[in-house]
Each structure stands twice: as C-alpha cells, then as structure tokens.
mmCIF file of C-alpha atoms in Angstrom:
data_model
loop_
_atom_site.group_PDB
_atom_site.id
_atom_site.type_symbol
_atom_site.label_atom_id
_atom_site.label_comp_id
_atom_site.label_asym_id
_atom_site.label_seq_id
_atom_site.Cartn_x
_atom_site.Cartn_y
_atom_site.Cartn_z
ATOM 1 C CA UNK R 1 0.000 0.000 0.000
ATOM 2 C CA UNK R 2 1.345 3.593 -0.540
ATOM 3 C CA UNK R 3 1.616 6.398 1.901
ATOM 4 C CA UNK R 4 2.804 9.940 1.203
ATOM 5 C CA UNK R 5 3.439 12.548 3.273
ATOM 6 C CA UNK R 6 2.171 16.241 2.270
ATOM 7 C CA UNK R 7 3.759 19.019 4.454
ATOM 8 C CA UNK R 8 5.338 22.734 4.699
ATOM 9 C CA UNK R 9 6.353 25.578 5.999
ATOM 10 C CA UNK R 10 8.461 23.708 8.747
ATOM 11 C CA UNK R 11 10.622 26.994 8.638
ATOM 12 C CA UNK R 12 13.196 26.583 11.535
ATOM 13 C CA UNK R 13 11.865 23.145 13.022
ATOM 14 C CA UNK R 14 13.793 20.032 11.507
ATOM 15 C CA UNK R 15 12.507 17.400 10.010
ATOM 16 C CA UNK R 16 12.861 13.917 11.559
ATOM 17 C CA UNK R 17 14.730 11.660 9.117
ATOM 18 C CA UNK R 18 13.436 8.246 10.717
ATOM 19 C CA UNK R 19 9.391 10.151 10.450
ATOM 20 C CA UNK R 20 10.463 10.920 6.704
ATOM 21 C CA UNK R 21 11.080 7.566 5.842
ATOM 22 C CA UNK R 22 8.532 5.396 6.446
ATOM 23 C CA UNK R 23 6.540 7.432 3.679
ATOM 24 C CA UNK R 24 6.799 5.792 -0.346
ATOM 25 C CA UNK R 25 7.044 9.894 -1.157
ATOM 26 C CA UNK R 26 7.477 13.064 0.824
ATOM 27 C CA UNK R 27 6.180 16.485 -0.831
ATOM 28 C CA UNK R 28 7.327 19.581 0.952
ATOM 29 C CA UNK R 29 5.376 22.807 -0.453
ATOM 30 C CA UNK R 30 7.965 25.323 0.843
ATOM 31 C CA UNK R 31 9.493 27.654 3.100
ATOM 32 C CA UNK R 32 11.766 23.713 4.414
ATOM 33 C CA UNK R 33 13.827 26.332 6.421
ATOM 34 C CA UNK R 34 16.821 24.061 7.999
ATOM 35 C CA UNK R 35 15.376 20.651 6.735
ATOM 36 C CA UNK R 36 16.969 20.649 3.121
ATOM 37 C CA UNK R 37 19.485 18.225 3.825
ATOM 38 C CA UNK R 38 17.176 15.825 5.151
ATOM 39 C CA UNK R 39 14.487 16.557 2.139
ATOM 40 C CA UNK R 40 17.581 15.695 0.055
ATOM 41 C CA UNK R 41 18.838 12.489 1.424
ATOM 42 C CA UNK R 42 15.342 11.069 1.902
ATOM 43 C CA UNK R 43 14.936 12.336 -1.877
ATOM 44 C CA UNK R 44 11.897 14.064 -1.183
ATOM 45 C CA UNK R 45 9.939 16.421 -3.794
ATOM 46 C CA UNK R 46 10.470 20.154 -2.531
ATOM 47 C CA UNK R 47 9.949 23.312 -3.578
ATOM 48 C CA UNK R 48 11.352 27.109 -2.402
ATOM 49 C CA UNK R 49 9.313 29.412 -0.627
ATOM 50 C CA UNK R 50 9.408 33.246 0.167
ATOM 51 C CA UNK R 51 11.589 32.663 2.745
ATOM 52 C CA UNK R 52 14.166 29.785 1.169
ATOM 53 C CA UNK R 53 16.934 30.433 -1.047
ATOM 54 C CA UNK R 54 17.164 27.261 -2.983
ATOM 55 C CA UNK R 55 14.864 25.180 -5.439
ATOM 56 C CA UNK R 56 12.413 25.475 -7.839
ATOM 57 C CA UNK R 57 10.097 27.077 -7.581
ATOM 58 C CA UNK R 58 7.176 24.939 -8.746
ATOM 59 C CA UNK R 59 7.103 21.281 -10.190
ATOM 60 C CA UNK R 60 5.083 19.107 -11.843
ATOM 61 C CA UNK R 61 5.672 15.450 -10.871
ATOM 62 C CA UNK R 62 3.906 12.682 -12.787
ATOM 63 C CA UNK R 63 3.337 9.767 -9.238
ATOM 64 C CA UNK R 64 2.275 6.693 -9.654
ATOM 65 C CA UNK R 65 -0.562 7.800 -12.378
ATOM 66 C CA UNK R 66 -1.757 11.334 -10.882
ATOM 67 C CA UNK R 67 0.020 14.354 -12.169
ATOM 68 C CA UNK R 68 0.577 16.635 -9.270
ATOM 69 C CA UNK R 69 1.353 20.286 -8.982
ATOM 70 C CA UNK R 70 3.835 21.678 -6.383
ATOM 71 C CA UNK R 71 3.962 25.058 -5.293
ATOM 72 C CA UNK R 72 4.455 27.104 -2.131
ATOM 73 C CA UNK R 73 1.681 29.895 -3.583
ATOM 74 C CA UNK R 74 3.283 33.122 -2.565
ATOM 75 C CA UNK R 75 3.561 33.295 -6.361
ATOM 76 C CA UNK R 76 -0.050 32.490 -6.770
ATOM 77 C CA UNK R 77 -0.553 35.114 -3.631
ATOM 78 C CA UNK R 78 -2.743 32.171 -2.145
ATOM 79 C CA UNK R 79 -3.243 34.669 0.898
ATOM 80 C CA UNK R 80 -5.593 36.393 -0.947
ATOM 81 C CA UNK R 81 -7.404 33.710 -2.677
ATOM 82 C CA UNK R 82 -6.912 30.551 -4.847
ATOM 83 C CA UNK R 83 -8.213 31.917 -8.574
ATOM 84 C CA UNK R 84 -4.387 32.019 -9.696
ATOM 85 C CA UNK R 85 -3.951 28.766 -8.340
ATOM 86 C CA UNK R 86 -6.580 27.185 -9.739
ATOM 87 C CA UNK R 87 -6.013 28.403 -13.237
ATOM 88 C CA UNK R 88 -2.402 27.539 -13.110
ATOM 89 C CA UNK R 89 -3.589 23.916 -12.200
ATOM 90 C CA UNK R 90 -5.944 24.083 -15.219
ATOM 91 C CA UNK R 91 -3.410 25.414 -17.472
ATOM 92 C CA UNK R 92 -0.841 22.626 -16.574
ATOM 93 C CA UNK R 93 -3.530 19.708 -16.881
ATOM 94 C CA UNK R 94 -2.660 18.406 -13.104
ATOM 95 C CA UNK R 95 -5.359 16.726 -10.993
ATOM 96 C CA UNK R 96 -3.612 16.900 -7.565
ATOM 97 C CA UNK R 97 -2.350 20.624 -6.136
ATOM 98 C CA UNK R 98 0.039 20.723 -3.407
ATOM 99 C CA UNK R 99 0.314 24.071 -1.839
ATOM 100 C CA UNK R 100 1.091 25.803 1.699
ATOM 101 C CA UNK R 101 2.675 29.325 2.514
ATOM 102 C CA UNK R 102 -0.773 30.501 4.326
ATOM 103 C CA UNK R 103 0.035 28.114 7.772
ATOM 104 C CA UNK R 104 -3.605 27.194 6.794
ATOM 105 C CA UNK R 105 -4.759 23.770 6.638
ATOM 106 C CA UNK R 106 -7.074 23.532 3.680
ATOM 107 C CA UNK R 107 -8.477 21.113 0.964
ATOM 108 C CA UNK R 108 -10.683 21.622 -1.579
ATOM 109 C CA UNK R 109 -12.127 20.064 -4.705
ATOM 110 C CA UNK R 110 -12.418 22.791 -8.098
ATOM 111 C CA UNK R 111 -12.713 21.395 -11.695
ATOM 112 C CA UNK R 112 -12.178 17.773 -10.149
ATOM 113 C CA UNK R 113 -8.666 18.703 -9.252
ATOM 114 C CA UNK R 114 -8.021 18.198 -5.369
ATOM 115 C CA UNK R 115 -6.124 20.972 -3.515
ATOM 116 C CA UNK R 116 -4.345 20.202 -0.738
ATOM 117 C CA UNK R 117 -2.818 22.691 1.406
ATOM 118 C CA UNK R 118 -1.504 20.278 4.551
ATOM 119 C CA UNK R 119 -0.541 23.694 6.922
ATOM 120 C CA UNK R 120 2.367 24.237 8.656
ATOM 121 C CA UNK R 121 4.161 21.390 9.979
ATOM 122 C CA UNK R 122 4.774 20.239 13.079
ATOM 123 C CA UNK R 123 1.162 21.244 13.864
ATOM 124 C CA UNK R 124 -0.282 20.127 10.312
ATOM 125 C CA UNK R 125 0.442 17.685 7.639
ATOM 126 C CA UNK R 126 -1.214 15.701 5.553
ATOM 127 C CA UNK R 127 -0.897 11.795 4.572
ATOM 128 C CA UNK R 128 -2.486 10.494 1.372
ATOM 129 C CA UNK R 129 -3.200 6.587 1.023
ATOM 130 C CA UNK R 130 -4.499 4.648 -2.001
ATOM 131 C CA UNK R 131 -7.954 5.491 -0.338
ATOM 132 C CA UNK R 132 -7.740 8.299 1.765
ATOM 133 C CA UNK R 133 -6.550 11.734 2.473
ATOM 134 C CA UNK R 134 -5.825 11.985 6.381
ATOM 135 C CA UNK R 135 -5.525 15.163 7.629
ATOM 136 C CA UNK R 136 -2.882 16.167 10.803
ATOM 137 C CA UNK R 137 -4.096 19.076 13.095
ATOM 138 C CA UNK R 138 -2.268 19.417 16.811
ATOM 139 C CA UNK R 139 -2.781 15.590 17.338
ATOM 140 C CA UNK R 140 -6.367 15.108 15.787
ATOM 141 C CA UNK R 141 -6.861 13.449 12.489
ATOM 142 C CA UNK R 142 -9.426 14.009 9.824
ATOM 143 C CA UNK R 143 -10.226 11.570 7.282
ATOM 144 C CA UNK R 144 -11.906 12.095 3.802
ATOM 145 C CA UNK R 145 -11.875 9.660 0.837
ATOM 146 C CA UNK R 146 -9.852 10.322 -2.003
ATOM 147 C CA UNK R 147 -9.054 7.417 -4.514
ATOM 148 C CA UNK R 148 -5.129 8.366 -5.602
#
C-alpha cells in the first residue's frame, strides 16, 4: 500500500529523518527552512518558498498515475485567494495541487482537481493513502476519501 506525506512551511523546526522515511514519497510545499538536507537524502519532492533560497520554484511530478502540482503559492498570492492557483492547475492539466505558505490547513475540490494545502508542519500535515486523504491538526486526524 502507498503512503505519502504532504507538508510545509516547517521553517526553523527540523525534520525527523526516521518520520520521513517510512513514507513511499514526501512532498514539501515550501518555506523547508533548515530541513533541506534531510528533504535531500530522503529524496523528497520540494519546492522554495518566500523565505528559502534554494529550489524550484514549482514542479510538476507525474506519481504513480496522478500528475501533481507543487507550489508554495506566494507566487499564486494564495493569501488572498486561490483563482491564480486554480487556473495555473488548469493550465498545466494536473489533478492533484500541493500548496502551503498561508500556515492554513485547507483542501478543496475545483474542476475535479483536489487541492491540498496540509498547513504548517509540526502542527499540520497531511498523509495520502491509495484510499484516503488523512488530515494532521495538533494531534487530531481528519479523514476524507480520495481514490489516488
């Protein structure tokens, strides 16, 4: 069975490498702070926010049949609203978003493309299974179907 893990804005709290690994992919949306190095040996999928220096700043990443934007959003000034996100994700042909920069957990469903924006982590994060999306908030977890 696959399990990935959906996170960002971890900023200055690093990443545990043995918590990274147990996951068949790792997405990181931005703003890693002091976690590169572990992004990079665990050969996670990461992108730069506002605040990091290195990376690109958006990719699309074909996984396991799904073709999956990833962005921080500061670009797409996702503070303000998701309209340049969602026509970005539209103009790229992607049905899976992954997004943060807002600290924000949110998902939500537009043009049968699911956004995910998993919050800031250590508080938030997401996890996405063949069946479900599960949803990290300060300990609870939330879980809504979502066929991958």
């Amino acid at each position: 069975a696959m399990k990935i893990l959906v996170l960002s804005d971890s900023h200055q709290q690093s990443l545990n490498s043995d918590f990274v690994k147990q996951y068949d992919a790792v997405f990181h949306c931005g703003d890693y702070g002091i976690s590169r190095g572990i992004l990079e040996q665990n050969k996670a999928y990461y992108v730069a926010g506002n605040c990091d220096v290195l990376g690109a700043k958006e990719l699309v990443i074909r996984w396991k049949g799904r073709t999956v934007l990833l962005t921080h959003g500061h670009l797409e000034s996702v503070k303000y609203g998701f309209d340049r996100l969602v026509y970005k994700a539209l103009d790229y042909e992607v049905s899976v978003v992954f997004f943060g920069h807002t600290h924000r957990q949110t998902v939500f469903e537009e043009d049968g493309i699911l956004f995910v924006n998993p919050g800031a982590y250590p508080d938030s994060y997401a996890e996405i299974t063949d069946e479900a999306l599960y949803l990290h908030q300060q300990g609870k977890i939330r879980k809504m179907l979502f066929k991958w």
